[in-house]
Tab-separated table of C-alpha atoms in Angstrom:
chain	number	residue	atom	x	y	z
C	1	MET	CA	-0.006	0.113	0.013
C	2	LYS	CA	1.165	3.488	-0.606
C	3	GLU	CA	2.171	5.993	2.103
C	4	SER	CA	-0.916	7.189	4.098
C	5	THR	CA	-1.116	10.201	6.177
C	6	ILE	CA	-3.358	10.093	9.249
C	7	PRO	CA	-7.098	10.977	8.938
C	8	ALA	CA	-8.243	14.240	9.774
C	9	TRP	CA	-10.614	14.204	12.747
C	10	ASN	CA	-13.081	16.706	11.290
C	11	LYS	CA	-13.546	14.712	7.937
C	12	LEU	CA	-14.329	11.434	9.525
C	13	ILE	CA	-17.827	10.648	9.295
C	14	PHE	CA	-19.560	7.456	10.548
C	15	TYR	CA	-22.471	6.122	8.469
C	16	HIS	CA	-23.156	2.613	10.092
C	17	CYS	CA	-22.117	-0.660	11.078
C	18	GLY	CA	-23.130	-4.325	11.967
C	19	ARG	CA	-22.546	-7.907	12.506
C	20	PHE	CA	-23.483	-10.921	10.503
C	21	SER	CA	-23.541	-14.752	11.104
C	22	THR	CA	-24.926	-16.585	8.002
C	23	LYS	CA	-24.637	-18.957	5.288
C	24	ARG	CA	-26.773	-17.126	2.751
C	25	LYS	CA	-25.530	-15.024	0.177
C	26	ILE	CA	-25.032	-11.286	0.577
C	27	GLU	CA	-26.673	-9.783	-2.430
C	28	SER	CA	-25.291	-6.852	-4.392
C	29	HIS	CA	-25.108	-3.286	-2.899
C	30	HIS	CA	-22.977	-0.500	-2.520
C	31	HIS	CA	-22.257	2.443	0.032
C	32	PRO	CA	-21.614	6.014	-0.228
C	33	GLY	CA	-18.471	5.731	1.926
C	34	CYS	CA	-15.508	3.167	2.526
C	35	GLU	CA	-16.553	-0.261	3.950
C	36	LEU	CA	-14.289	-2.398	6.338
C	37	VAL	CA	-15.422	-6.136	6.559
C	38	LEU	CA	-13.575	-8.082	9.277
C	39	PHE	CA	-13.808	-11.792	8.667
C	40	GLN	CA	-13.929	-13.352	11.899
C	41	ALA	CA	-15.115	-17.258	11.416
C	42	GLY	CA	-16.209	-19.239	8.152
C	43	ASN	CA	-14.865	-18.658	4.763
C	44	CYS	CA	-16.464	-16.878	1.980
C	45	THR	CA	-15.723	-15.295	-1.566
C	46	ASN	CA	-16.333	-11.236	-2.074
C	47	TYR	CA	-17.039	-10.354	-5.668
C	48	LEU	CA	-16.482	-6.643	-6.377
C	49	TYR	CA	-17.402	-4.348	-9.502
C	50	SER	CA	-15.947	-1.073	-10.977
C	51	GLU	CA	-15.032	-1.472	-14.673
C	52	GLU	CA	-14.218	-5.209	-14.079
C	53	GLU	CA	-14.817	-8.033	-11.310
C	54	GLN	CA	-12.433	-8.398	-8.573
C	55	THR	CA	-12.574	-11.325	-6.290
C	56	PHE	CA	-11.280	-11.539	-2.934
C	57	PRO	CA	-11.003	-14.467	-0.204
C	58	GLY	CA	-12.833	-13.649	3.254
C	59	SER	CA	-11.066	-15.765	6.044
C	60	PRO	CA	-10.678	-15.329	9.640
C	61	GLY	CA	-8.100	-12.586	10.626
C	62	THR	CA	-8.702	-10.512	7.713
C	63	ILE	CA	-10.377	-7.116	6.716
C	64	LEU	CA	-11.618	-6.444	3.217
C	65	VAL	CA	-11.390	-2.828	2.218
C	66	ILE	CA	-14.298	-2.076	-0.271
C	67	PRO	CA	-14.053	1.615	-1.737
C	68	PRO	CA	-16.778	3.866	-1.862
C	69	GLY	CA	-19.550	3.355	-4.307
C	70	THR	CA	-17.953	-0.095	-5.146
C	71	LYS	CA	-20.976	-2.636	-5.691
C	72	HIS	CA	-20.103	-5.699	-4.053
C	73	TYR	CA	-21.839	-9.170	-2.835
C	74	GLN	CA	-20.517	-12.136	-0.992
C	75	THR	CA	-21.018	-15.668	-1.365
C	76	ASN	CA	-20.486	-17.980	1.905
C	77	HIS	CA	-19.370	-21.417	1.428
C	78	LYS	CA	-20.425	-22.098	5.109
C	79	GLU	CA	-21.463	-20.387	8.281
C	80	THR	CA	-19.644	-17.081	7.970
C	81	ARG	CA	-19.337	-14.410	10.775
C	82	THR	CA	-18.206	-10.792	10.055
C	83	SER	CA	-18.411	-7.381	11.305
C	84	PHE	CA	-18.304	-4.393	8.865
C	85	ILE	CA	-18.046	-0.613	9.147
C	86	THR	CA	-19.062	2.061	6.755
C	87	PHE	CA	-17.567	5.465	7.091
C	88	GLU	CA	-15.905	8.522	5.301
C	89	SER	CA	-12.511	9.208	6.153
C	90	GLY	CA	-11.461	12.116	3.668
C	91	LEU	CA	-8.373	9.859	2.912
C	92	GLU	CA	-8.378	8.453	-0.327
C	93	THR	CA	-4.963	6.756	0.004
C	94	PHE	CA	-6.570	4.544	2.529
C	95	GLU	CA	-10.037	4.288	1.083
C	96	TYR	CA	-8.567	3.038	-2.410
C	97	PRO	CA	-7.929	0.457	-3.781
C	98	ALA	CA	-9.816	-2.684	-2.703
C	99	ARG	CA	-7.578	-4.952	-0.962
C	100	ILE	CA	-7.126	-7.427	1.835
C	101	ILE	CA	-5.355	-6.318	5.283
C	102	ASN	CA	-3.942	-9.038	7.284
C	103	VAL	CA	-4.896	-8.367	11.020
C	104	GLU	CA	-4.653	-12.076	12.404
C	105	HIS	CA	-3.982	-12.177	16.421
C	106	ASP	CA	-4.508	-8.289	16.283
C	107	ARG	CA	-6.552	-7.660	19.537
C	108	LEU	CA	-6.652	-3.964	19.240
C	109	VAL	CA	-8.513	-4.368	15.818
C	110	GLU	CA	-10.959	-6.876	16.883
C	111	ARG	CA	-11.731	-4.806	20.139
C	112	TRP	CA	-12.374	-1.624	18.042
C	113	PHE	CA	-14.555	-3.128	15.791
C	114	ASP	CA	-16.758	-4.692	18.721
C	115	ASP	CA	-16.529	-1.331	20.490
C	116	ILE	CA	-18.070	0.467	17.617
C	117	CYS	CA	-20.859	-2.214	16.926
C	118	TYR	CA	-21.538	-1.947	20.617
C	119	LEU	CA	-22.044	1.729	20.531
C	120	SER	CA	-24.054	1.804	17.531
C	121	GLU	CA	-26.321	-0.764	18.964
C	122	ASN	CA	-26.677	1.143	22.435
C	123	PRO	CA	-27.353	4.494	21.085
C	124	THR	CA	-26.953	7.271	23.640
C	125	PRO	CA	-26.898	11.495	22.998
C	126	GLY	CA	-23.919	12.442	21.073
C	127	ASN	CA	-23.330	8.591	20.221
C	128	GLU	CA	-21.882	9.535	16.609
C	129	GLU	CA	-18.811	11.720	18.230
C	130	LEU	CA	-18.327	8.542	20.717
C	131	ILE	CA	-17.958	6.178	17.798
C	132	LYS	CA	-15.658	8.464	16.201
C	133	GLY	CA	-13.005	7.689	18.850
C	134	PRO	CA	-12.436	3.978	18.303
C	135	LEU	CA	-12.997	4.284	14.644
C	136	PHE	CA	-10.368	6.813	14.336
C	137	SER	CA	-8.018	4.590	16.151
C	138	LEU	CA	-8.881	1.408	14.061
C	139	LEU	CA	-8.081	3.677	10.727
C	140	VAL	CA	-4.667	4.487	12.236
C	141	ARG	CA	-3.760	1.217	13.350
C	142	LEU	CA	-4.696	-0.285	9.929
C	143	ILE	CA	-2.457	2.468	8.416
C	144	LEU	CA	0.333	1.698	10.298
C	145	LEU	CA	0.054	-1.964	10.022
C	146	GLU	CA	-0.014	-1.622	6.120
C	147	ARG	CA	3.039	1.041	6.393
C	148	SER	CA	4.993	-1.659	8.017
C	149	ASP	CA	4.615	-3.960	5.047
C	150	SER	CA	8.170	-4.367	3.411
C	151	SER	CA	6.530	-4.954	0.194
C	152	LYS	CA	5.229	-1.297	-0.046
C	153	THR	CA	6.467	0.182	-3.502
C	154	THR	CA	7.253	3.514	-4.393
C	155	MET	CA	4.777	5.522	-6.521
C	156	HIS	CA	5.388	7.001	-9.930
C	157	PRO	CA	5.965	10.608	-9.729
C	158	ALA	CA	3.675	11.155	-12.484
C	159	TYR	CA	1.015	9.365	-10.708
C	160	THR	CA	1.609	11.320	-7.634
C	161	LYS	CA	1.659	14.714	-9.620
C	162	ALA	CA	-1.645	13.664	-11.204
C	163	LEU	CA	-3.530	13.234	-7.704
C	164	GLN	CA	-2.059	16.651	-6.370
C	165	PHE	CA	-3.252	18.670	-9.589
C	166	MET	CA	-6.614	16.904	-9.621
C	167	ASN	CA	-7.081	17.483	-6.085
C	168	ASN	CA	-6.216	21.281	-6.548
C	169	HIS	CA	-8.466	21.752	-9.914
C	170	TYR	CA	-11.223	19.245	-9.590
C	171	ALA	CA	-13.695	22.224	-9.775
C	172	GLN	CA	-12.334	23.358	-12.921
C	173	ASN	CA	-13.112	22.244	-16.555
C	174	ILE	CA	-10.308	19.710	-16.703
C	175	ASN	CA	-9.943	16.772	-18.819
C	176	ILE	CA	-7.328	13.668	-19.101
C	177	GLY	CA	-5.417	15.663	-21.690
C	178	ASP	CA	-5.039	18.519	-19.372
C	179	ILE	CA	-4.014	16.229	-16.543
C	180	ALA	CA	-1.461	14.012	-18.670
C	181	ARG	CA	0.166	17.260	-19.980
C	182	LYS	CA	0.671	18.524	-16.733
C	183	CYS	CA	2.507	15.514	-15.492
C	184	GLY	CA	4.543	15.178	-18.816
C	185	VAL	CA	3.309	11.706	-19.953
C	186	SER	CA	0.794	10.254	-22.650
C	187	ASN	CA	-2.978	9.801	-22.478
C	188	GLY	CA	-2.384	6.426	-22.371
C	189	TYR	CA	0.370	6.118	-19.695
C	190	LEU	CA	-1.322	8.030	-17.240
C	191	CYS	CA	-4.546	5.629	-17.717
C	192	LEU	CA	-2.059	2.761	-17.100
C	193	LEU	CA	-0.743	4.472	-13.961
C	194	PHE	CA	-4.339	4.871	-12.393
C	195	ARG	CA	-5.345	1.549	-13.050
C	196	GLN	CA	-1.848	0.207	-11.540
C	197	TYR	CA	-2.711	1.899	-8.579
C	198	LEU	CA	-6.326	2.753	-7.894
C	199	GLY	CA	-7.845	0.324	-10.563
C	200	ILE	CA	-9.774	3.058	-12.309
C	201	SER	CA	-9.077	5.566	-14.936
C	202	PRO	CA	-8.257	8.989	-14.200
C	203	ILE	CA	-11.661	10.540	-15.402
C	204	GLN	CA	-13.327	8.063	-12.734
C	205	HIS	CA	-11.038	9.237	-9.989
C	206	LEU	CA	-11.988	13.063	-11.117
C	207	THR	CA	-15.857	12.106	-10.971
C	208	ARG	CA	-14.874	10.619	-7.561
C	209	LEU	CA	-13.121	13.624	-6.243
C	210	ARG	CA	-16.318	15.896	-7.654
C	211	LEU	CA	-18.851	13.875	-6.213
C	212	ARG	CA	-17.007	13.463	-2.741
C	213	SER	CA	-17.131	17.278	-2.593
C	214	ALA	CA	-20.628	17.635	-3.548
C	215	VAL	CA	-21.515	15.149	-0.720
C	216	GLN	CA	-19.764	17.522	1.700
C	217	LEU	CA	-21.319	20.545	0.256
C	218	LEU	CA	-25.142	18.910	0.446
C	219	ARG	CA	-24.352	18.322	4.052
C	220	THR	CA	-25.539	21.791	4.524
C	221	PRO	CA	-28.963	23.203	3.582
C	222	TYR	CA	-27.473	26.692	2.670
C	223	ILE	CA	-26.250	25.852	-0.609
C	224	SER	CA	-28.350	25.085	-3.369
C	225	VAL	CA	-28.092	21.900	-5.709
C	226	ASN	CA	-26.953	24.353	-8.732
C	227	GLU	CA	-24.398	26.239	-6.697
C	228	THR	CA	-23.272	22.627	-5.215
C	229	ALA	CA	-22.678	21.630	-8.959
C	230	GLU	CA	-20.702	24.679	-9.909
C	231	ARG	CA	-18.283	24.318	-7.127
C	232	CYS	CA	-17.701	20.603	-7.983
C	233	GLY	CA	-16.686	21.200	-11.682
C	234	TYR	CA	-20.181	20.715	-13.164
C	235	PRO	CA	-21.434	23.785	-15.026
C	236	ASP	CA	-24.389	21.923	-16.163
C	237	ALA	CA	-26.753	21.114	-13.268
C	238	ASN	CA	-28.868	18.462	-15.129
C	239	TYR	CA	-25.361	16.484	-16.041
C	240	PHE	CA	-24.477	16.852	-12.356
C	241	ILE	CA	-27.611	15.415	-10.967
C	242	ARG	CA	-27.348	12.392	-13.546
C	243	THR	CA	-24.046	11.816	-12.502
C	244	PHE	CA	-24.905	11.933	-8.744
C	245	LYS	CA	-27.859	9.591	-9.126
C	246	ALA	CA	-25.839	7.198	-11.216
C	247	LYS	CA	-23.052	6.940	-8.457
C	248	MET	CA	-25.434	7.257	-5.233
C	249	ASN	CA	-28.490	5.795	-6.354
C	250	CYS	CA	-30.613	8.732	-5.337
C	251	THR	CA	-30.569	12.518	-6.332
C	252	PRO	CA	-28.572	15.404	-4.792
C	253	ALA	CA	-31.870	16.499	-3.255
C	254	GLU	CA	-32.906	13.066	-1.689
C	255	PHE	CA	-29.314	12.654	-0.372
C	256	ARG	CA	-29.526	16.025	1.215
C	257	ARG	CA	-32.925	14.799	3.057
C	258	ILE	CA	-31.306	11.278	4.257
C	259	GLU	CA	-28.103	13.245	5.440
C	260	LEU	CA	-30.128	15.965	7.564
C	261	LYS	CA	-32.223	13.471	9.140
C	262	ARG	CA	-29.452	11.633	9.875
C	263	GLN	CA	-27.735	14.382	11.638
C	264	GLN	CA	-30.976	15.135	13.470
C	265	GLU	CA	-31.190	11.783	14.762
C	266	GLY	CA	-27.425	11.753	15.690
C	267	THR	CA	-27.149	7.950	14.448
C	268	ALA	CA	-26.600	6.689	11.133
C	269	THR	CA	-29.377	4.509	9.310
C	270	GLU	CA	-29.464	1.840	7.068
C	271	LYS	CA	-30.618	4.390	4.330
C	272	PHE	CA	-27.191	4.505	3.274
C	273	HIS	CA	-26.792	0.958	2.456
C	274	PHE	CA	-28.077	1.394	-1.192
C	275	PRO	CA	-29.072	-1.605	-3.696
C	276	TRP	CA	-27.099	-1.387	-7.110
C	277	ASP	CA	-28.366	-0.851	-10.246
C	278	PRO	CA	-26.372	-2.586	-12.710
C	279	ASP	CA	-27.418	0.053	-15.616
C	280	SER	CA	-26.223	2.953	-13.259
C	281	ASP	CA	-22.291	3.248	-13.636
C	282	ILE	CA	-20.594	6.406	-13.356
C	283	ILE	CA	-21.474	8.703	-16.315
C	284	GLN	CA	-18.219	9.326	-18.533
C	285	LYS	CA	-17.563	12.708	-19.946
């Protein structure tokens, strides 16, 4: 895994969590945030879809990292026990790409998973802020575990430059040609680098940055959908709404209503667990 920094507390958002113990298949769905699945007993196979199918085994002592918006389902080969957490960290270098983290015999990771689930199952006033404590600790622990992996490779400088350029200019009318020229590589080579490190194209990553910004802006009722679109690099509000719905399975206005209700209730809900429409991939420019 590439070098990760520590998550910013003010960007950490908990959505929901749960525990499963079942033989049945977990049907296809996706979440707006990142999902961590801790496999505690049993055996299963996980299928993830972006542009192509990826498969990951689920065995005790491992965690599957599922990037935001990634449709996935789980086939259990026998009784399988898992815990899961969905959240937003604001730290893309942790949330992407999909991968397995080995946490076998790490008592802290299992303890923090259990604490987060317990707090969610037994809500109290201010419960969401309480959950952020063990969630923050869990993410830092996983980052440090991956950082100690001796197989870690150095990222290509053109890739890191592209990430920085896109982070700084996603709200502007930029395209893959602009990004490639800025980094001194061809369009094709830039695509190759992004697929190597993130498993997606540069344009898909640009869409992800724009929609992540949109989600943050929609959490306040004082910015219109049209203004949100403009601030996120979408001069055409209708195109923004179509793109948002294709990714999130709801319109920006619907997401705002769900999010404001979640904030008022003080707890996350299952409404952030979206069934996936197979015809609703991210719209490409």
